[in-house]
Short mmCIF file of C-alpha atoms in Angstrom, two decimals:
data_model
loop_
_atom_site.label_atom_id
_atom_site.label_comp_id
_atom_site.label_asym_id
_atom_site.label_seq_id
_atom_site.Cartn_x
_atom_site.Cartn_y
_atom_site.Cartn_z
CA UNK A 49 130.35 -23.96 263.48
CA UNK A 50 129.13 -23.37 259.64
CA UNK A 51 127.94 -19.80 259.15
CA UNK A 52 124.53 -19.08 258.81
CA UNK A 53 124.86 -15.85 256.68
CA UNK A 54 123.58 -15.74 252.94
CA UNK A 55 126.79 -15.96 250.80
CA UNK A 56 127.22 -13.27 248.57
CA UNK A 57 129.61 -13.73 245.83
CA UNK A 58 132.27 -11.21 245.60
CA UNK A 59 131.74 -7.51 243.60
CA UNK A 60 133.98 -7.71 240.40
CA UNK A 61 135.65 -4.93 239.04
CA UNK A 62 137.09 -3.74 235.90
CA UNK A 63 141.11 -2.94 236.76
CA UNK A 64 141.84 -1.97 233.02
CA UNK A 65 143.28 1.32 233.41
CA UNK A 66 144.19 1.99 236.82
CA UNK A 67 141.24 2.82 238.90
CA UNK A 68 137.73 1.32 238.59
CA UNK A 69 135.96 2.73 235.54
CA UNK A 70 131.94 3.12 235.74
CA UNK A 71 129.90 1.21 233.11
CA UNK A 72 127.68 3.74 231.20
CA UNK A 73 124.53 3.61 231.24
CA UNK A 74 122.65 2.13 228.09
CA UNK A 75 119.99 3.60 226.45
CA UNK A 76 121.60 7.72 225.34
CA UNK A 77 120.67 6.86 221.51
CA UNK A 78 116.70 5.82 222.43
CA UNK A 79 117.29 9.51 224.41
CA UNK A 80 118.60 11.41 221.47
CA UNK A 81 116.37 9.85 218.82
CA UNK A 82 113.35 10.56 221.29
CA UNK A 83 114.29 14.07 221.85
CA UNK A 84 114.74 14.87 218.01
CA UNK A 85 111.42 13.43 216.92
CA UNK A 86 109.89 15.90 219.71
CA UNK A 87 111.37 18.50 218.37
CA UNK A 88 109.94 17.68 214.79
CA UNK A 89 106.62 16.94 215.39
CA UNK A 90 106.81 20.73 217.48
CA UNK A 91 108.02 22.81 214.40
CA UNK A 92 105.43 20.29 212.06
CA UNK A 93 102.54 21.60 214.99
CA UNK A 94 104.06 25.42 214.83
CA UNK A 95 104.02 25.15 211.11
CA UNK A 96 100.47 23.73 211.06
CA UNK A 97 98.99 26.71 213.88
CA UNK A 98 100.40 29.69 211.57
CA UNK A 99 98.98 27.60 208.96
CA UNK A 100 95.74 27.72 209.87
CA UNK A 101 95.70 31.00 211.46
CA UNK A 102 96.62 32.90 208.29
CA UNK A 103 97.17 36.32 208.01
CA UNK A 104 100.73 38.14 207.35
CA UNK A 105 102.52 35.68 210.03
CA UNK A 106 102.10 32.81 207.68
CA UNK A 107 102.83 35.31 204.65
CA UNK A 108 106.12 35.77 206.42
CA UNK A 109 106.50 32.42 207.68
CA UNK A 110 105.77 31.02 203.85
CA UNK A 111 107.99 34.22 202.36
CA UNK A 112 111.11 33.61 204.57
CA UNK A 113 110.26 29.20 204.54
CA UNK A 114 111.09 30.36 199.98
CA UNK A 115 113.57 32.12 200.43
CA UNK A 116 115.42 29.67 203.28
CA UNK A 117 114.79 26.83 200.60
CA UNK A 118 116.20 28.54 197.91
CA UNK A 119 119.94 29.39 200.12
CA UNK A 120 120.02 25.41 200.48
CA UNK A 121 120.46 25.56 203.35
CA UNK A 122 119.04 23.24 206.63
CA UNK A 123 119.93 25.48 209.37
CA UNK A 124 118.06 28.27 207.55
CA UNK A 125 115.11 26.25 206.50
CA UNK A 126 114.66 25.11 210.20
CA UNK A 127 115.04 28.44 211.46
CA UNK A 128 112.78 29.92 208.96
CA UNK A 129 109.64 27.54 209.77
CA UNK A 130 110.28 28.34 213.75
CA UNK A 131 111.43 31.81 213.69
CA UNK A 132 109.98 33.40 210.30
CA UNK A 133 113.40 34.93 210.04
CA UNK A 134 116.35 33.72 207.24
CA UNK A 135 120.03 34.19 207.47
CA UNK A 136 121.31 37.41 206.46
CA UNK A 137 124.20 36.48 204.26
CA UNK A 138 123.16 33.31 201.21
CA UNK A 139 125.74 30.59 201.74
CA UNK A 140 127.86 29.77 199.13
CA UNK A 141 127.08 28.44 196.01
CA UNK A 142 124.00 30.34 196.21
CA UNK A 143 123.93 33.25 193.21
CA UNK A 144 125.52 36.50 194.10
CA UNK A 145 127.27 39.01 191.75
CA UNK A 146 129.94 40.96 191.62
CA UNK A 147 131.47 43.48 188.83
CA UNK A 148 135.01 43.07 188.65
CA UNK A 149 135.22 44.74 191.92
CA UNK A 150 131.24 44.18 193.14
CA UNK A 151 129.29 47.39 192.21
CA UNK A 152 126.55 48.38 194.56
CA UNK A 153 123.79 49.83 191.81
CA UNK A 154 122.42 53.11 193.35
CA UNK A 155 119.27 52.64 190.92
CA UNK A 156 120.32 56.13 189.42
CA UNK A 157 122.81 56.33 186.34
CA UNK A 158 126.06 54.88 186.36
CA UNK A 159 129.42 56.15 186.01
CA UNK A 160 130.74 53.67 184.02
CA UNK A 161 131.28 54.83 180.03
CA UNK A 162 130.27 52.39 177.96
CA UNK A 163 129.17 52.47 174.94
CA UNK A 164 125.45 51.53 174.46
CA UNK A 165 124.63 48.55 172.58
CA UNK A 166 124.51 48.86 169.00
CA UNK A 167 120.93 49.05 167.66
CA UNK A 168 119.81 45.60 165.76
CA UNK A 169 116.67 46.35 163.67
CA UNK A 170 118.42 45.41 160.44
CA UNK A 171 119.07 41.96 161.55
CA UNK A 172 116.35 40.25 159.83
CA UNK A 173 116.94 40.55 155.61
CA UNK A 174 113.45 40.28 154.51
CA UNK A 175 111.31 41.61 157.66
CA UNK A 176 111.25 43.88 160.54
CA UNK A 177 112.08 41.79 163.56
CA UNK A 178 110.05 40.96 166.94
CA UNK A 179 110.16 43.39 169.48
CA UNK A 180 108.70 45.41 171.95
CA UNK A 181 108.63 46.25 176.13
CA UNK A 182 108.42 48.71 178.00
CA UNK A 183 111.44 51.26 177.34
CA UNK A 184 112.57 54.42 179.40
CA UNK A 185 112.69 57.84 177.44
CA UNK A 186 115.80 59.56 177.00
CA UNK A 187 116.19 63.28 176.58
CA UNK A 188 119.25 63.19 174.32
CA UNK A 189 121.05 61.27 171.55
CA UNK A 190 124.54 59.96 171.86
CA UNK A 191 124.52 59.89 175.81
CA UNK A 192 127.23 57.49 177.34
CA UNK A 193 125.33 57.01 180.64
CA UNK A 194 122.36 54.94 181.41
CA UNK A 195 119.07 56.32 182.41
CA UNK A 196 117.64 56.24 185.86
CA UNK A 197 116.67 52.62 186.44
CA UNK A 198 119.07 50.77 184.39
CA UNK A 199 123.31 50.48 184.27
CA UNK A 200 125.88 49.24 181.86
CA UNK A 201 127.85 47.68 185.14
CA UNK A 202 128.74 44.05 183.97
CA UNK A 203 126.02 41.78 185.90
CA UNK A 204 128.02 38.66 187.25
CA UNK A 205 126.16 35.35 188.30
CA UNK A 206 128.45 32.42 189.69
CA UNK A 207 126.19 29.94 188.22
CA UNK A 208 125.36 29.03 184.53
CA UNK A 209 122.05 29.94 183.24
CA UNK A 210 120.04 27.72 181.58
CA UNK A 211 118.90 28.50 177.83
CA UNK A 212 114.97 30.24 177.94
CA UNK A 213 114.07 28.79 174.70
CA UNK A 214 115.18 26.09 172.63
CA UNK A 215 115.56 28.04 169.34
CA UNK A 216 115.47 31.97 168.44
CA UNK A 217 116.99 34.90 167.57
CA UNK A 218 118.44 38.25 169.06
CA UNK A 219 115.91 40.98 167.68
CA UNK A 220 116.99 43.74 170.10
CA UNK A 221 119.60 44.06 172.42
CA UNK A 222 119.82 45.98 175.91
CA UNK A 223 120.37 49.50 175.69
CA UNK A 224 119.41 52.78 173.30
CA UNK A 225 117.49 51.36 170.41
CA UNK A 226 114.45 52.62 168.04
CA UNK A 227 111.52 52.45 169.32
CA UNK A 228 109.83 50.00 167.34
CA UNK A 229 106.23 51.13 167.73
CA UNK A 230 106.16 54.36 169.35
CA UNK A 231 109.40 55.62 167.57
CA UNK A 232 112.07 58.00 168.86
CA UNK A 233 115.21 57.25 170.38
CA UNK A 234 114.38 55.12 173.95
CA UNK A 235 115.98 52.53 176.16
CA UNK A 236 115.33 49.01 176.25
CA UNK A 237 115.59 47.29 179.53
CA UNK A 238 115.82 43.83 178.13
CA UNK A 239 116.60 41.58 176.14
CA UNK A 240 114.10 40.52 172.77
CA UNK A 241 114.07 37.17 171.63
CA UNK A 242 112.35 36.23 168.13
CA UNK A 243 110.91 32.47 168.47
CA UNK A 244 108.06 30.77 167.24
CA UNK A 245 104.59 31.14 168.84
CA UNK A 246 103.75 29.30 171.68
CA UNK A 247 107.51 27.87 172.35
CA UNK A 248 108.59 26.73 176.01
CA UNK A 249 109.96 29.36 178.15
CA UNK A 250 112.48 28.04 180.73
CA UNK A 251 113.61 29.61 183.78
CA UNK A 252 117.11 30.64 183.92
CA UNK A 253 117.91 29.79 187.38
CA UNK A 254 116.04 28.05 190.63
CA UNK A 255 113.52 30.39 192.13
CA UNK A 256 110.28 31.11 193.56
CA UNK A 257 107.75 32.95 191.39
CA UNK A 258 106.78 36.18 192.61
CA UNK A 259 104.08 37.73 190.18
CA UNK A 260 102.28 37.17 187.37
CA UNK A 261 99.80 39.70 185.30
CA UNK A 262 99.39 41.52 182.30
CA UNK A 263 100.40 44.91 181.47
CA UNK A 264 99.83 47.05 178.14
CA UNK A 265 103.61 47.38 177.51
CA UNK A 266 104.73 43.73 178.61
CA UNK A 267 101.33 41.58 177.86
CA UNK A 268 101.31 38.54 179.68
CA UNK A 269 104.44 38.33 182.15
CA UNK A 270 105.89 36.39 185.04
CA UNK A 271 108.58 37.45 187.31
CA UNK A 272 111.02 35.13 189.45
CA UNK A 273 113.01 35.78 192.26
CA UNK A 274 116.21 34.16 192.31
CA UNK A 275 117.54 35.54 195.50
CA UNK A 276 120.29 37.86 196.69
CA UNK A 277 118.27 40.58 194.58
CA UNK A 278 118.47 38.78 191.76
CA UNK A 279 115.02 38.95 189.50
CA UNK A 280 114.10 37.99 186.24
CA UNK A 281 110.70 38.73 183.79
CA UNK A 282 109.34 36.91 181.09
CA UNK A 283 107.13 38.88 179.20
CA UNK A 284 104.87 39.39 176.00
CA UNK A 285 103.84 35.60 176.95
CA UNK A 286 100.58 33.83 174.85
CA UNK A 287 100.59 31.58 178.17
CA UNK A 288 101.84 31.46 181.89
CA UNK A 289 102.04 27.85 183.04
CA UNK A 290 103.65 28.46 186.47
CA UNK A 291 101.20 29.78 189.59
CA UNK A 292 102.52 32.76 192.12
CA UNK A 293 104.31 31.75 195.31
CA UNK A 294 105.20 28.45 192.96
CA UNK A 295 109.42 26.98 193.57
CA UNK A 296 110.73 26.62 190.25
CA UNK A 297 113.50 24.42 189.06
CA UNK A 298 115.91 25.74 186.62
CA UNK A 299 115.12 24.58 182.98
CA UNK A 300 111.60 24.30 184.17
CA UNK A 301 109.22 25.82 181.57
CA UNK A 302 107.06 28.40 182.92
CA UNK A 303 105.53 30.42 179.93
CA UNK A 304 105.06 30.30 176.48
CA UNK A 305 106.03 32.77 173.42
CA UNK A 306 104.11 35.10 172.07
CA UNK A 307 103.20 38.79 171.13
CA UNK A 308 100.41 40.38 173.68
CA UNK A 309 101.21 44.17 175.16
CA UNK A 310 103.54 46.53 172.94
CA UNK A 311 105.15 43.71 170.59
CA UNK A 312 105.62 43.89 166.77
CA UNK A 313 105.41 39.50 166.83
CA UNK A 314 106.23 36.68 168.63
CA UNK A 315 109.13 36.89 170.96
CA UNK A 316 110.67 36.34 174.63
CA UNK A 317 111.72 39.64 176.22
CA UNK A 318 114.12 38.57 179.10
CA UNK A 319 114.16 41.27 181.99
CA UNK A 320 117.11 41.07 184.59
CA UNK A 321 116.94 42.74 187.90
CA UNK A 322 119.36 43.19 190.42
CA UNK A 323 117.72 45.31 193.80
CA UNK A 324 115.00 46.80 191.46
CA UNK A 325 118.19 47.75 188.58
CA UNK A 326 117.91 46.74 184.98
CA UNK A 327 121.19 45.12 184.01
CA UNK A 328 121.75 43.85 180.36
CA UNK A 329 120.66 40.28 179.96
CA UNK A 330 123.22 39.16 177.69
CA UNK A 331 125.85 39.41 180.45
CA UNK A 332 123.63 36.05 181.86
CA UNK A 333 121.51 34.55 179.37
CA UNK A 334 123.62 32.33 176.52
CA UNK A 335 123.23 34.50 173.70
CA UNK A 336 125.87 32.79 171.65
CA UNK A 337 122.65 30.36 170.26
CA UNK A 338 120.93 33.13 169.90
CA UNK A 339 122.80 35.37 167.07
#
């Protein structure tokens, strides 16, 4: 007597390997994709709520977003727009310093007896040269140590600065020097550059602008953080093209020469800080085109 049951064809199953192995189900890249736009359009809505709400959370937000940019790295850019808060330690290739041995400036005088640089004003045959800033006093002649706020320690950058003007000439060099309008023996924290009026001023390095202003001793100037302590300042500028807050490439032109505060004519004066410590520029800057 035929069956009247439904037939039902037989389960298959996979015997590769032994045992039964369970199919997996479809779809885990649709889940992943899903979950990481989510998570975008979240930090894009955090980003957009400190935004608008202002104050010194987005200061910090926008401060630590800079400086998270600048250390290249994702991670830290990521953590910075959700958090507010950047890795402690730059990764590498970002600029750090070292003095064959790393020297940790104490922003007082240094121990380290060099001789200062050799005073310059009788570079230029016919005329007195460009210069100018704003120099520390010094309360005797023939010292070996720097003053309070500045150090002969060799500044080392593991990256190659690019050249702040396209033409010009060493007036005055880092160190004890004559003052060249309020005479006396002083010390100059920078780095003078003679160049026509009005030439392009490049940064040296990647960086995020942190001030700009005027000053009777350095005229027109802009300063640019470059991380790990690193800062630099343009100054006696005609011109300053690039805004505060503003990310600067390196080689990007950001001021122009010229000769407003304490200047004798139209020059650069390059300022290199490391944690609030003058360090001589020429140690950084390619002076060779310079001399």
């Amino acid at each position: 007597m035929p069956d009247d049951r439904p037939y039902r064809p037989a389960q298959r199953h996979d015997r590769g390997g032994g045992s039964g192995a369970r199919r997996e189900p479809r779809g885990g890249g649709a889940s992943l994709l899903a979950v990481q736009s989510i998570s975008c359009v979240v930090v894009i809505l955090i980003a957009l709520v400190m935004r608008f709400a202002g104050g010194e959370a987005f200061q910090q937000l926008r401060q630590s977003f800079n400086e998270s940019v600048m250390s290249n790295s994702i991670m830290a850019t990521l953590a910075a727009l959700i958090t507010g808060v950047t890795e402690g330690e730059p990764p590498p290739g970002e600029i750090g310093t070292s003095s064959d041995g790393s020297p940790e400036p104490s922003g007082g005088n240094n121990s380290q007896q060099t001789e200062p640089s050799a005073d310059v004003s009788g570079t230029a045959a016919t005329e007195a040269p460009a210069a100018g800033g704003q120099d520390l006093e010094v309360g005797e002649k023939k010292v070996l140590y720097a003053p309070e706020g500045a150090t002969f320690a060799r500044l080392r950058i593991n990256q190659a600065a690019k050249e702040p003007l396209v033409a010009g000439k060493i007036t005055s060099w880092f160190g004890y020097r004559e003052n060249p309008t309020a005479g006396g023996e002083s010390f100059h924290q920078g780095l003078d550059i003679g160049a026509e009026m009005g030439a392009s001023i490049a940064s040296l390095f990647f960086g995020v602008v942190t001030e700009t202003g005027e000053s009777e001793s350095y005229g027109n100037y802009i300063r640019i953080n470059h991380g790990s302590g690193v800062e630099v300042m343009y100054a006696h500028c005609s011109q300053i093209l690039a805004a505060r807050d503003a990310v600067v490439r390196a080689g990007e032109t950001v001021a122009r020469v010229g000769s407003t505060g304490d200047s004798t004519g139209p020059h650069l004066h390059v300022e290199i800080r490391l944690n609030g410590v003058a360090y001589d520029p020429a140690d950084v800057v390619p002076v060779d085109r310079y001399v």
